[in-house]
Amino acid sequence: MNTFNIRKTFWILMPFIVMAILVGCGSDEAAEPAAKTEPAAASEPAKKAEPTAKTEPAKKDEPAKEAPAEDNVPASAKDVKEVPRNRTLVFTGWSDYYKTQHDNVENFNSWLPGNQHSRHAMNKGLTEYLFYTNLNNGELVPWIGESFEYNDTMDKIDVVLRDGVKWSDGVPFTANDVKFTVDMVIANSPDMNRSSAWADMIKSVDVTDDLHFSINLNRPDPRFFINQFGLGHENHTAIVAKHVWENEDAMTFANYDPEKGWPLGTGAYELVRSTPEAQIYDRRDDWWGVETGFTDLPGPERLLFIPVADDDVAGQLYIANDLDYGPPLLKGTFEAAKARNDSLRSFNSKGPEWGAADGCNFVLIMNNQKKHFDNVDVRWAINLGINRDEISNLAYEGGMPPVSLPISSYGVKQYLPLMQDIIDKYDAGTHDLDKSAARMEKAGYSKDSAGYWTKDGEKVEITLEIPSWMRPQGPILEKQLQTAGFDIVFKQGEPA
């Protein structure tokens, strides 16, 4: 791809960078940037069979591959121009998006549960957020919002919007759009995304004029605004266009009509095709960011969002230069792919932790209202039966550092000293089968003839459901807990 103006393009395409920062686990050291002139790629831990022979990169003047139009696609969505490969940014979803086809291809109502367009594709160029946060350094980046300020009691936030922002149909973006969105979500509680949380926290939204509004909270919450409207890439609070949505039933509105230019967005790209095989977003040269002098147009003329079935397929696409950015690869897949395509880049130049510090941890969740799991000693026994180092080494080849606290790599260095006394007291990361057994016996359990824990004639049976993108740890965790005396079966679930 041609070299982009990195400074101008960074925040326009920031969700790509954040995607790998959030999903790509790695060390706490500063991430090393990819070379400017080479396609960025994600990375990530554990062993896979090496991809097949190297495929030649796409030629510079070769048009980007597009999915064949289907008969049921509107004519306006089929009529897309040819864009050279070197002006097209090809990407796929987060690692929890492994699938062979896109779903909801004619429904872009991202406020409905299960609709993940805003998370995986729309936020790359069609949807813009009020503010973004650079999680590497904590910098707040105003975008379609210009500033915000809390009152002294931390229960009211005054917000100023950027002047000149427009929807893709030319209608100005205003504070009325924000108020309408918040009111709409709360009115549809608990059925819309975020609706229960917003109904609990937000008392009202008052509009002063087109560029000024205030959010009144039910109680003080100094983190509310950043968490809900200030991260941008991760909280997916997409403001909707009042002049379109006020005429629709928000719970049934599909927000898709190519003839009308729906879905609308304020971003530099518009959706021109949506099929199970591909979503195509083309750059709008009339984007408000250029009109107002806020920034230049982003470099790519097209964003091509494709589905990827699994880690192996992603590796093959990276080798062939048919994918520029996407899911973090398992460590073995990344190293094999990099050996065949030296342009492949991760956030760290050396392994075994190729990825950037992660914003999330892998967690084992138990329903505390279910029998057995409602006993704290049983939960501790399960925890003591887990060998985190073994999971890291076997499932991820040492590419993912083990953690025992519910804190991401971003905050662990800052928080650990403040929690050291708690860590020392509970030692939650310890693997100790004797202590695990002692906890079960304390809770009144004993082992049957097969070596499994039982109580009152009932065996502790566990179904360990792990989505496909986390499957490397499934068999190992299953074996560990079986050894600890639990009748557990690993089941690979759908992406979650």
Short mmCIF file of C-alpha atoms in Angstrom, two decimals:
data_model
loop_
_atom_site.label_atom_id
_atom_site.label_comp_id
_atom_site.label_asym_id
_atom_site.label_seq_id
_atom_site.Cartn_x
_atom_site.Cartn_y
_atom_site.Cartn_z
CA MET A 1 0.00 0.00 0.00
CA ASN A 2 1.10 3.55 -0.52
CA THR A 3 2.49 5.33 2.49
CA PHE A 4 -0.23 7.31 4.24
CA ASN A 5 0.17 10.57 6.05
CA ILE A 6 0.62 8.84 9.39
CA ARG A 7 -0.14 11.81 11.62
CA LYS A 8 -3.29 12.80 9.74
CA THR A 9 -4.53 9.25 9.32
CA PHE A 10 -3.80 7.82 12.76
CA TRP A 11 -6.98 8.90 14.51
CA ILE A 12 -9.19 8.38 11.48
CA LEU A 13 -8.12 4.74 11.42
CA MET A 14 -7.38 4.53 15.12
CA PRO A 15 -9.79 1.64 15.77
CA PHE A 16 -7.50 -0.60 13.67
CA ILE A 17 -4.61 0.20 15.99
CA VAL A 18 -6.71 -0.17 19.08
CA MET A 19 -8.06 -3.49 17.86
CA ALA A 20 -4.70 -5.16 18.11
CA ILE A 21 -3.81 -3.25 21.26
CA LEU A 22 -6.93 -4.59 22.96
CA VAL A 23 -6.80 -8.10 21.61
CA GLY A 24 -3.10 -8.71 21.17
CA CYS A 25 -1.76 -9.87 24.50
CA GLY A 26 1.83 -9.18 25.28
CA SER A 27 4.38 -7.64 27.56
CA ASP A 28 4.04 -4.43 29.51
CA GLU A 29 6.87 -2.85 27.56
CA ALA A 30 6.13 -0.07 25.08
CA ALA A 31 4.93 -1.41 21.75
CA GLU A 32 7.16 -0.89 18.76
CA PRO A 33 5.38 0.63 15.74
CA ALA A 34 5.22 -1.08 12.37
CA ALA A 35 7.21 0.33 9.47
CA LYS A 36 5.31 3.04 7.64
CA THR A 37 5.49 1.57 4.18
CA GLU A 38 4.41 -1.95 5.04
CA PRO A 39 0.97 -3.30 5.80
CA ALA A 40 0.24 -3.49 9.49
CA ALA A 41 -0.89 -6.77 10.95
CA ALA A 42 -1.96 -8.14 14.24
CA SER A 43 -0.23 -10.74 16.28
CA GLU A 44 -0.88 -13.18 19.00
CA PRO A 45 -0.03 -16.36 20.64
CA ALA A 46 0.08 -20.57 20.14
CA LYS A 47 1.04 -23.21 17.92
CA LYS A 48 -0.42 -24.06 14.57
CA ALA A 49 0.58 -26.06 11.54
CA GLU A 50 2.66 -23.93 9.24
CA PRO A 51 0.81 -22.34 6.33
CA THR A 52 1.49 -23.60 2.86
CA ALA A 53 3.85 -22.19 0.27
CA LYS A 54 4.21 -18.47 -0.20
CA THR A 55 1.86 -16.70 -2.56
CA GLU A 56 3.00 -13.75 -4.59
CA PRO A 57 1.75 -10.34 -3.39
CA ALA A 58 -0.98 -8.58 -5.32
CA LYS A 59 0.37 -6.42 -8.11
CA LYS A 60 0.27 -2.70 -7.57
CA ASP A 61 -2.38 -1.99 -10.20
CA GLU A 62 -4.49 -5.04 -9.41
CA PRO A 63 -8.02 -4.16 -8.23
CA ALA A 64 -8.92 -5.39 -4.77
CA LYS A 65 -10.84 -8.63 -4.78
CA GLU A 66 -14.56 -8.18 -4.30
CA ALA A 67 -17.27 -10.63 -3.47
CA PRO A 68 -19.58 -11.56 -6.35
CA ALA A 69 -22.83 -9.62 -6.28
CA GLU A 70 -25.85 -11.62 -5.24
CA ASP A 71 -29.24 -11.43 -6.91
CA ASN A 72 -30.92 -10.05 -3.82
CA VAL A 73 -28.48 -7.15 -3.43
CA PRO A 74 -29.98 -3.81 -4.53
CA ALA A 75 -28.62 -2.50 -7.82
CA SER A 76 -27.16 0.55 -6.12
CA ALA A 77 -25.12 -1.73 -3.87
CA LYS A 78 -23.81 -3.72 -6.84
CA ASP A 79 -22.60 -0.68 -8.72
CA VAL A 80 -19.19 -0.16 -7.17
CA LYS A 81 -16.15 1.25 -8.88
CA GLU A 82 -12.85 -0.53 -9.23
CA VAL A 83 -10.20 0.56 -6.75
CA PRO A 84 -6.56 -0.61 -7.00
CA ARG A 85 -5.33 -2.98 -4.31
CA ASN A 86 -2.71 -0.50 -3.17
CA ARG A 87 -5.48 2.03 -2.39
CA THR A 88 -7.62 -0.53 -0.52
CA LEU A 89 -7.27 -1.43 3.14
CA VAL A 90 -8.44 -5.01 3.66
CA PHE A 91 -9.36 -6.02 7.19
CA THR A 92 -11.36 -8.49 9.17
CA GLY A 93 -12.93 -8.49 12.63
CA TRP A 94 -11.55 -9.11 16.09
CA SER A 95 -10.56 -12.65 17.00
CA ASP A 96 -14.06 -13.26 18.36
CA TYR A 97 -15.38 -12.75 14.82
CA TYR A 98 -14.07 -15.95 13.24
CA LYS A 99 -16.78 -16.97 10.76
CA THR A 100 -17.17 -17.91 7.11
CA GLN A 101 -19.78 -15.26 6.29
CA HIS A 102 -20.91 -11.89 7.59
CA ASP A 103 -24.27 -11.86 9.31
CA ASN A 104 -26.94 -9.14 9.55
CA VAL A 105 -25.87 -7.97 6.09
CA GLU A 106 -29.03 -5.89 5.68
CA ASN A 107 -29.39 -4.74 9.27
CA PHE A 108 -27.11 -1.98 10.55
CA ASN A 109 -28.99 -1.12 13.73
CA SER A 110 -25.99 -1.44 16.02
CA TRP A 111 -28.06 -0.71 19.13
CA LEU A 112 -29.72 -4.12 18.90
CA PRO A 113 -28.14 -6.94 20.91
CA GLY A 114 -26.17 -9.31 18.69
CA ASN A 115 -25.57 -6.74 15.95
CA GLN A 116 -21.81 -6.18 15.95
CA HIS A 117 -21.33 -3.96 12.88
CA SER A 118 -20.32 -1.00 15.02
CA ARG A 119 -17.69 -3.08 16.83
CA HIS A 120 -16.12 -4.73 13.80
CA ALA A 121 -16.52 -2.50 10.76
CA MET A 122 -18.61 0.68 10.99
CA ASN A 123 -16.26 2.19 13.55
CA LYS A 124 -13.38 1.95 11.08
CA GLY A 125 -14.60 4.84 8.96
CA LEU A 126 -18.37 5.27 8.81
CA THR A 127 -19.12 5.93 12.48
CA GLU A 128 -17.22 8.56 14.43
CA TYR A 129 -17.27 9.06 18.18
CA LEU A 130 -17.25 12.15 20.34
CA PHE A 131 -13.80 11.42 21.75
CA TYR A 132 -11.11 8.77 21.45
CA THR A 133 -8.58 7.67 24.05
CA ASN A 134 -5.06 6.55 23.21
CA LEU A 135 -4.70 3.66 25.62
CA ASN A 136 -0.92 3.65 25.26
CA ASN A 137 -0.52 7.03 26.94
CA GLY A 138 -3.98 8.00 28.19
CA GLU A 139 -4.28 10.94 25.78
CA LEU A 140 -7.83 12.11 25.11
CA VAL A 141 -8.39 12.96 21.45
CA PRO A 142 -11.41 15.19 20.73
CA TRP A 143 -13.13 14.29 17.46
CA ILE A 144 -16.75 15.19 16.74
CA GLY A 145 -16.83 16.32 20.34
CA GLU A 146 -14.59 19.25 21.24
CA SER A 147 -14.54 19.35 25.05
CA PHE A 148 -16.40 18.30 28.19
CA GLU A 149 -16.38 19.42 31.82
CA TYR A 150 -17.84 17.99 35.03
CA ASN A 151 -19.45 20.15 37.70
CA ASP A 152 -18.06 20.18 41.25
CA THR A 153 -20.42 17.44 42.45
CA MET A 154 -19.54 15.11 39.56
CA ASP A 155 -23.16 14.55 38.54
CA LYS A 156 -23.39 16.82 35.51
CA ILE A 157 -21.26 16.98 32.35
CA ASP A 158 -21.31 19.95 29.98
CA VAL A 159 -20.25 18.96 26.46
CA VAL A 160 -19.22 21.07 23.47
CA LEU A 161 -19.45 19.60 19.96
CA ARG A 162 -17.19 20.42 17.04
CA ASP A 163 -18.67 22.94 14.62
CA GLY A 164 -19.14 21.89 11.00
CA VAL A 165 -19.65 18.14 11.47
CA LYS A 166 -22.17 16.71 8.98
CA TRP A 167 -23.91 13.45 8.37
CA SER A 168 -23.15 11.75 5.07
CA ASP A 169 -26.39 13.13 3.61
CA GLY A 170 -25.23 16.69 4.34
CA VAL A 171 -27.44 17.36 7.36
CA PRO A 172 -25.53 18.97 10.28
CA PHE A 173 -24.65 16.79 13.27
CA THR A 174 -25.97 18.51 16.41
CA ALA A 175 -26.58 18.11 20.13
CA ASN A 176 -30.14 17.11 19.27
CA ASP A 177 -28.77 13.91 17.72
CA VAL A 178 -26.99 13.08 20.98
CA LYS A 179 -30.05 13.75 23.13
CA PHE A 180 -32.27 11.75 20.79
CA THR A 181 -29.88 8.78 20.91
CA VAL A 182 -29.66 8.72 24.70
CA ASP A 183 -33.42 9.14 25.13
CA MET A 184 -34.07 6.42 22.54
CA VAL A 185 -31.79 3.92 24.25
CA ILE A 186 -33.24 4.57 27.72
CA ALA A 187 -36.80 4.38 26.40
CA ASN A 188 -36.07 0.89 25.08
CA SER A 189 -34.56 -0.43 28.30
CA PRO A 190 -33.75 -3.26 28.87
CA ASP A 191 -33.90 -4.41 25.25
CA MET A 192 -31.22 -2.20 23.69
CA ASN A 193 -27.49 -2.29 24.20
CA ARG A 194 -26.45 -0.15 27.21
CA SER A 195 -30.07 0.68 27.96
CA SER A 196 -30.16 -0.70 31.51
CA ALA A 197 -26.91 1.05 32.46
CA TRP A 198 -28.00 4.35 30.96
CA ALA A 199 -31.44 4.17 32.55
CA ASP A 200 -29.72 3.63 35.90
CA MET A 201 -27.13 6.39 35.51
CA ILE A 202 -28.62 9.13 33.31
CA LYS A 203 -31.35 11.39 34.65
CA SER A 204 -31.69 13.57 31.55
CA VAL A 205 -29.94 15.28 28.64
CA ASP A 206 -30.47 19.02 28.20
CA VAL A 207 -29.69 20.75 24.90
CA THR A 208 -28.56 24.38 25.07
CA ASP A 209 -28.01 24.85 21.33
CA ASP A 210 -26.73 22.85 18.36
CA LEU A 211 -23.22 22.58 19.78
CA HIS A 212 -23.84 22.44 23.53
CA PHE A 213 -25.60 19.91 25.74
CA SER A 214 -25.46 18.63 29.31
CA ILE A 215 -25.81 15.12 30.72
CA ASN A 216 -27.39 15.03 34.19
CA LEU A 217 -26.57 11.91 36.22
CA ASN A 218 -28.61 10.25 38.96
CA ARG A 219 -25.55 10.21 41.23
CA PRO A 220 -21.92 11.32 41.11
CA ASP A 221 -19.76 9.30 38.73
CA PRO A 222 -16.45 10.86 37.65
CA ARG A 223 -15.70 8.00 35.23
CA PHE A 224 -19.08 7.85 33.53
CA PHE A 225 -18.42 10.13 30.57
CA ILE A 226 -15.05 8.67 29.62
CA ASN A 227 -16.35 5.12 29.96
CA GLN A 228 -19.45 5.78 27.86
CA PHE A 229 -18.43 8.51 25.43
CA GLY A 230 -14.68 9.00 25.71
CA LEU A 231 -13.04 5.75 24.66
CA GLY A 232 -14.49 5.77 21.17
CA HIS A 233 -13.08 2.59 19.74
CA GLU A 234 -14.28 0.22 22.44
CA ASN A 235 -17.52 1.52 23.92
CA HIS A 236 -19.36 1.65 20.58
CA THR A 237 -21.79 4.37 21.59
CA ALA A 238 -22.71 5.39 18.07
CA ILE A 239 -24.86 8.51 17.90
CA VAL A 240 -27.73 8.14 15.42
CA ALA A 241 -29.19 10.71 13.04
CA LYS A 242 -32.35 12.08 14.63
CA HIS A 243 -33.82 13.21 11.30
CA VAL A 244 -33.85 9.57 10.15
CA TRP A 245 -34.49 7.58 13.31
CA GLU A 246 -37.28 9.74 14.76
CA ASN A 247 -39.55 8.42 12.01
CA GLU A 248 -38.79 4.76 12.74
CA ASP A 249 -39.44 2.11 15.38
CA ALA A 250 -35.99 1.86 16.93
CA MET A 251 -36.38 -1.82 17.85
CA THR A 252 -37.31 -2.92 14.32
CA PHE A 253 -35.49 -0.33 12.19
CA ALA A 254 -32.82 -2.05 10.05
CA ASN A 255 -30.95 1.19 9.25
CA TYR A 256 -30.16 -0.13 5.78
CA ASP A 257 -31.30 1.34 2.48
CA PRO A 258 -28.58 1.89 -0.16
CA GLU A 259 -30.93 4.03 -2.24
CA LYS A 260 -31.20 6.50 0.69
CA GLY A 261 -27.54 6.24 1.68
CA TRP A 262 -28.32 4.34 4.90
CA PRO A 263 -26.64 3.67 7.22
CA LEU A 264 -25.72 7.32 7.66
CA GLY A 265 -22.48 8.23 9.36
CA THR A 266 -20.31 11.26 9.93
CA GLY A 267 -17.14 9.40 8.96
CA ALA A 268 -15.01 9.66 5.84
CA TYR A 269 -16.40 6.41 4.40
CA GLU A 270 -19.81 5.21 3.26
CA LEU A 271 -21.14 1.69 2.85
CA VAL A 272 -21.48 0.82 -0.85
CA ARG A 273 -21.93 -2.95 -0.66
CA SER A 274 -22.99 -5.44 1.97
CA THR A 275 -23.09 -9.17 1.27
CA PRO A 276 -22.25 -12.26 3.32
CA GLU A 277 -18.86 -12.27 1.58
CA ALA A 278 -17.82 -8.65 1.98
CA GLN A 279 -18.66 -5.17 3.20
CA ILE A 280 -17.21 -2.36 1.09
CA TYR A 281 -16.80 1.18 2.41
CA ASP A 282 -15.64 3.84 -0.08
CA ARG A 283 -14.12 7.18 0.81
CA ARG A 284 -16.30 10.29 0.64
CA ASP A 285 -14.41 13.26 -0.76
CA ASP A 286 -17.06 15.60 0.70
CA TRP A 287 -16.28 14.53 4.26
CA TRP A 288 -16.72 17.31 6.82
CA GLY A 289 -13.19 16.85 8.15
CA VAL A 290 -11.78 18.21 4.89
CA GLU A 291 -14.46 20.86 4.40
CA THR A 292 -13.72 22.39 7.81
CA GLY A 293 -9.94 22.04 7.56
CA PHE A 294 -9.93 19.71 10.58
CA THR A 295 -7.70 17.19 8.81
CA ASP A 296 -6.92 15.65 5.43
CA LEU A 297 -8.71 12.76 3.80
CA PRO A 298 -7.45 9.37 4.96
CA GLY A 299 -5.17 7.61 2.47
CA PRO A 300 -7.17 4.46 1.60
CA GLU A 301 -9.86 4.99 -1.02
CA ARG A 302 -11.62 1.81 0.06
CA LEU A 303 -12.07 -0.25 3.22
CA LEU A 304 -12.85 -3.90 2.47
CA PHE A 305 -14.19 -5.92 5.41
CA ILE A 306 -14.03 -9.68 4.86
CA PRO A 307 -14.88 -12.66 7.07
CA VAL A 308 -12.11 -15.04 8.13
CA ALA A 309 -12.94 -18.57 9.22
CA ASP A 310 -10.06 -19.17 11.62
CA ASP A 311 -6.46 -18.52 12.56
CA ASP A 312 -5.05 -20.67 9.73
CA VAL A 313 -7.04 -18.84 7.06
CA ALA A 314 -5.94 -15.48 8.45
CA GLY A 315 -2.32 -16.62 8.27
CA GLN A 316 -2.70 -17.59 4.62
CA LEU A 317 -4.28 -14.25 3.77
CA TYR A 318 -1.44 -12.38 5.48
CA ILE A 319 1.12 -14.40 3.54
CA ALA A 320 -0.59 -13.56 0.25
CA ASN A 321 -0.98 -9.85 1.10
CA ASP A 322 -4.74 -10.33 0.82
CA LEU A 323 -5.23 -9.03 4.36
CA ASP A 324 -3.71 -5.86 5.82
CA TYR A 325 -5.14 -5.90 9.30
CA GLY A 326 -7.20 -8.27 11.33
CA PRO A 327 -7.25 -10.82 14.10
CA PRO A 328 -4.24 -11.43 16.29
CA LEU A 329 -2.59 -14.63 15.18
CA LEU A 330 -1.55 -17.43 17.44
CA LYS A 331 2.18 -17.29 18.02
CA GLY A 332 3.04 -20.29 15.84
CA THR A 333 0.86 -19.07 12.99
CA PHE A 334 2.37 -15.60 13.13
CA GLU A 335 5.95 -16.84 13.07
CA ALA A 336 5.23 -19.24 10.20
CA ALA A 337 3.45 -16.52 8.22
CA LYS A 338 6.19 -13.97 8.86
CA ALA A 339 8.76 -16.44 7.55
CA ARG A 340 6.91 -16.37 4.22
CA ASN A 341 6.04 -12.67 4.13
CA ASP A 342 8.71 -10.49 5.66
CA SER A 343 6.41 -7.45 5.41
CA LEU A 344 4.22 -8.88 8.15
CA ARG A 345 4.56 -6.75 11.26
CA SER A 346 3.45 -7.03 14.85
CA PHE A 347 3.60 -4.55 17.71
CA ASN A 348 6.79 -5.97 19.13
CA SER A 349 9.80 -6.78 16.96
CA LYS A 350 10.75 -9.82 19.06
CA GLY A 351 8.88 -12.74 20.59
CA PRO A 352 7.68 -14.65 22.37
CA GLU A 353 5.20 -11.91 23.32
CA TRP A 354 4.66 -10.42 19.89
CA GLY A 355 1.48 -8.57 20.71
CA ALA A 356 0.80 -5.30 22.46
CA ALA A 357 -0.39 -5.14 26.04
CA ASP A 358 -3.97 -6.38 26.19
CA GLY A 359 -6.95 -4.45 27.43
CA CYS A 360 -8.71 -7.68 28.44
CA ASN A 361 -7.91 -10.91 30.27
CA PHE A 362 -9.13 -14.45 29.74
CA VAL A 363 -11.45 -15.21 32.64
CA LEU A 364 -13.22 -18.33 33.85
CA ILE A 365 -16.78 -17.38 34.79
CA MET A 366 -18.93 -19.47 37.13
CA ASN A 367 -22.60 -18.94 37.89
CA ASN A 368 -22.61 -18.37 41.65
CA GLN A 369 -26.35 -19.05 41.82
CA LYS A 370 -25.91 -22.66 40.65
CA LYS A 371 -25.41 -25.58 42.99
CA HIS A 372 -21.77 -26.26 43.87
CA PHE A 373 -20.63 -22.93 42.43
CA ASP A 374 -22.52 -21.09 45.15
CA ASN A 375 -19.93 -22.41 47.63
CA VAL A 376 -16.84 -20.25 47.98
CA ASP A 377 -14.66 -23.26 48.86
CA VAL A 378 -15.64 -25.00 45.62
CA ARG A 379 -14.76 -21.90 43.63
CA TRP A 380 -11.40 -21.67 45.41
CA ALA A 381 -10.78 -25.38 44.77
CA ILE A 382 -11.33 -24.87 41.06
CA ASN A 383 -9.00 -21.88 41.06
CA LEU A 384 -6.29 -23.83 42.88
CA GLY A 385 -6.60 -26.61 40.31
CA ILE A 386 -5.65 -24.26 37.45
CA ASN A 387 -2.01 -24.04 36.36
CA ARG A 388 -1.79 -20.72 34.53
CA ASP A 389 1.86 -21.14 33.57
CA GLU A 390 1.08 -24.45 31.90
CA ILE A 391 -1.77 -22.92 29.91
CA SER A 392 0.48 -20.07 28.78
CA ASN A 393 3.30 -22.39 27.75
CA LEU A 394 1.29 -25.18 26.12
CA ALA A 395 -1.65 -23.32 24.60
CA TYR A 396 0.16 -20.11 23.67
CA GLU A 397 3.85 -21.10 23.53
CA GLY A 398 4.68 -18.56 26.20
CA GLY A 399 3.21 -15.77 24.10
CA MET A 400 0.62 -14.78 26.70
CA PRO A 401 1.79 -13.94 30.21
CA PRO A 402 -0.40 -15.48 32.94
CA VAL A 403 -2.36 -13.19 35.26
CA SER A 404 -4.22 -13.84 38.49
CA LEU A 405 -5.90 -10.46 38.94
CA PRO A 406 -8.85 -9.01 37.00
CA ILE A 407 -6.69 -6.16 35.72
CA SER A 408 -5.41 -5.77 32.18
CA SER A 409 -1.78 -5.39 31.21
CA TYR A 410 -2.35 -1.65 30.80
CA GLY A 411 -2.97 -1.12 34.48
CA VAL A 412 -1.13 -3.96 36.13
CA LYS A 413 2.11 -2.08 36.81
CA GLN A 414 0.29 0.85 38.40
CA TYR A 415 -2.14 -1.22 40.47
CA LEU A 416 0.04 -4.10 41.66
CA PRO A 417 1.90 -2.11 44.35
CA LEU A 418 -1.44 -0.89 45.72
CA MET A 419 -2.78 -4.45 45.95
CA GLN A 420 0.29 -6.35 47.05
CA ASP A 421 -1.07 -6.99 50.56
CA ILE A 422 -4.22 -8.57 49.08
CA ILE A 423 -2.14 -10.61 46.62
CA ASP A 424 0.04 -11.90 49.43
CA LYS A 425 -2.96 -12.72 51.62
CA TYR A 426 -4.94 -14.73 49.05
CA ASP A 427 -2.24 -15.85 46.58
CA ALA A 428 -4.90 -16.39 43.92
CA GLY A 429 -2.45 -17.44 41.21
CA THR A 430 -1.14 -20.51 43.03
CA HIS A 431 -1.60 -24.01 41.56
CA ASP A 432 -1.81 -26.44 44.49
CA LEU A 433 -3.79 -29.69 44.26
CA ASP A 434 -3.43 -30.43 47.98
CA LYS A 435 -4.95 -27.07 48.90
CA SER A 436 -7.65 -27.63 46.27
CA ALA A 437 -8.58 -30.96 47.83
CA ALA A 438 -8.60 -29.44 51.32
CA ARG A 439 -11.11 -26.81 50.18
CA MET A 440 -13.42 -29.48 48.73
CA GLU A 441 -13.24 -31.59 51.89
CA LYS A 442 -13.96 -28.51 54.00
CA ALA A 443 -17.11 -28.00 51.91
CA GLY A 444 -18.20 -31.59 52.62
CA TYR A 445 -17.19 -33.24 49.35
CA SER A 446 -15.46 -36.59 48.89
CA LYS A 447 -14.15 -38.45 45.84
CA ASP A 448 -16.01 -41.37 44.25
CA SER A 449 -14.42 -44.52 42.87
CA ALA A 450 -13.53 -42.69 39.63
CA GLY A 451 -11.70 -39.95 41.53
CA TYR A 452 -14.34 -37.23 41.05
CA TRP A 453 -15.72 -34.97 43.77
CA THR A 454 -19.23 -35.79 44.99
CA LYS A 455 -21.57 -34.66 47.76
CA ASP A 456 -24.73 -36.39 48.91
CA GLY A 457 -24.34 -38.82 46.00
CA GLU A 458 -24.22 -36.05 43.40
CA LYS A 459 -21.10 -35.52 41.32
CA VAL A 460 -19.76 -32.06 40.49
CA GLU A 461 -20.24 -31.99 36.71
CA ILE A 462 -18.97 -29.04 34.71
CA THR A 463 -19.36 -28.14 31.04
CA LEU A 464 -16.48 -25.85 30.09
CA GLU A 465 -17.74 -23.79 27.16
CA ILE A 466 -15.02 -21.90 25.31
CA PRO A 467 -15.48 -20.00 22.01
CA SER A 468 -13.50 -21.13 18.98
CA TRP A 469 -11.03 -18.26 19.08
CA MET A 470 -9.97 -19.31 22.60
CA ARG A 471 -9.92 -23.03 21.85
CA PRO A 472 -6.16 -23.67 22.45
CA GLN A 473 -6.65 -23.47 26.19
CA GLY A 474 -9.77 -25.67 26.28
CA PRO A 475 -8.24 -29.17 26.34
CA ILE A 476 -5.49 -28.10 28.74
CA LEU A 477 -7.87 -26.54 31.24
CA GLU A 478 -10.15 -29.58 30.93
CA LYS A 479 -7.26 -31.93 31.77
CA GLN A 480 -6.06 -29.78 34.68
CA LEU A 481 -9.45 -29.71 36.37
CA GLN A 482 -10.05 -33.41 35.75
CA THR A 483 -6.76 -34.07 37.53
CA ALA A 484 -8.05 -31.89 40.38
CA GLY A 485 -11.08 -34.21 40.69
CA PHE A 486 -13.76 -32.38 38.73
CA ASP A 487 -15.88 -34.18 36.13
CA ILE A 488 -15.42 -31.54 33.47
CA VAL A 489 -15.97 -31.66 29.70
CA PHE A 490 -14.62 -29.07 27.27
CA LYS A 491 -17.13 -27.88 24.68
CA GLN A 492 -16.18 -25.51 21.88
CA GLY A 493 -18.90 -22.91 21.60
CA GLU A 494 -19.71 -20.28 19.04
CA PRO A 495 -17.79 -16.98 19.01
CA ALA A 496 -18.81 -14.98 22.07
#
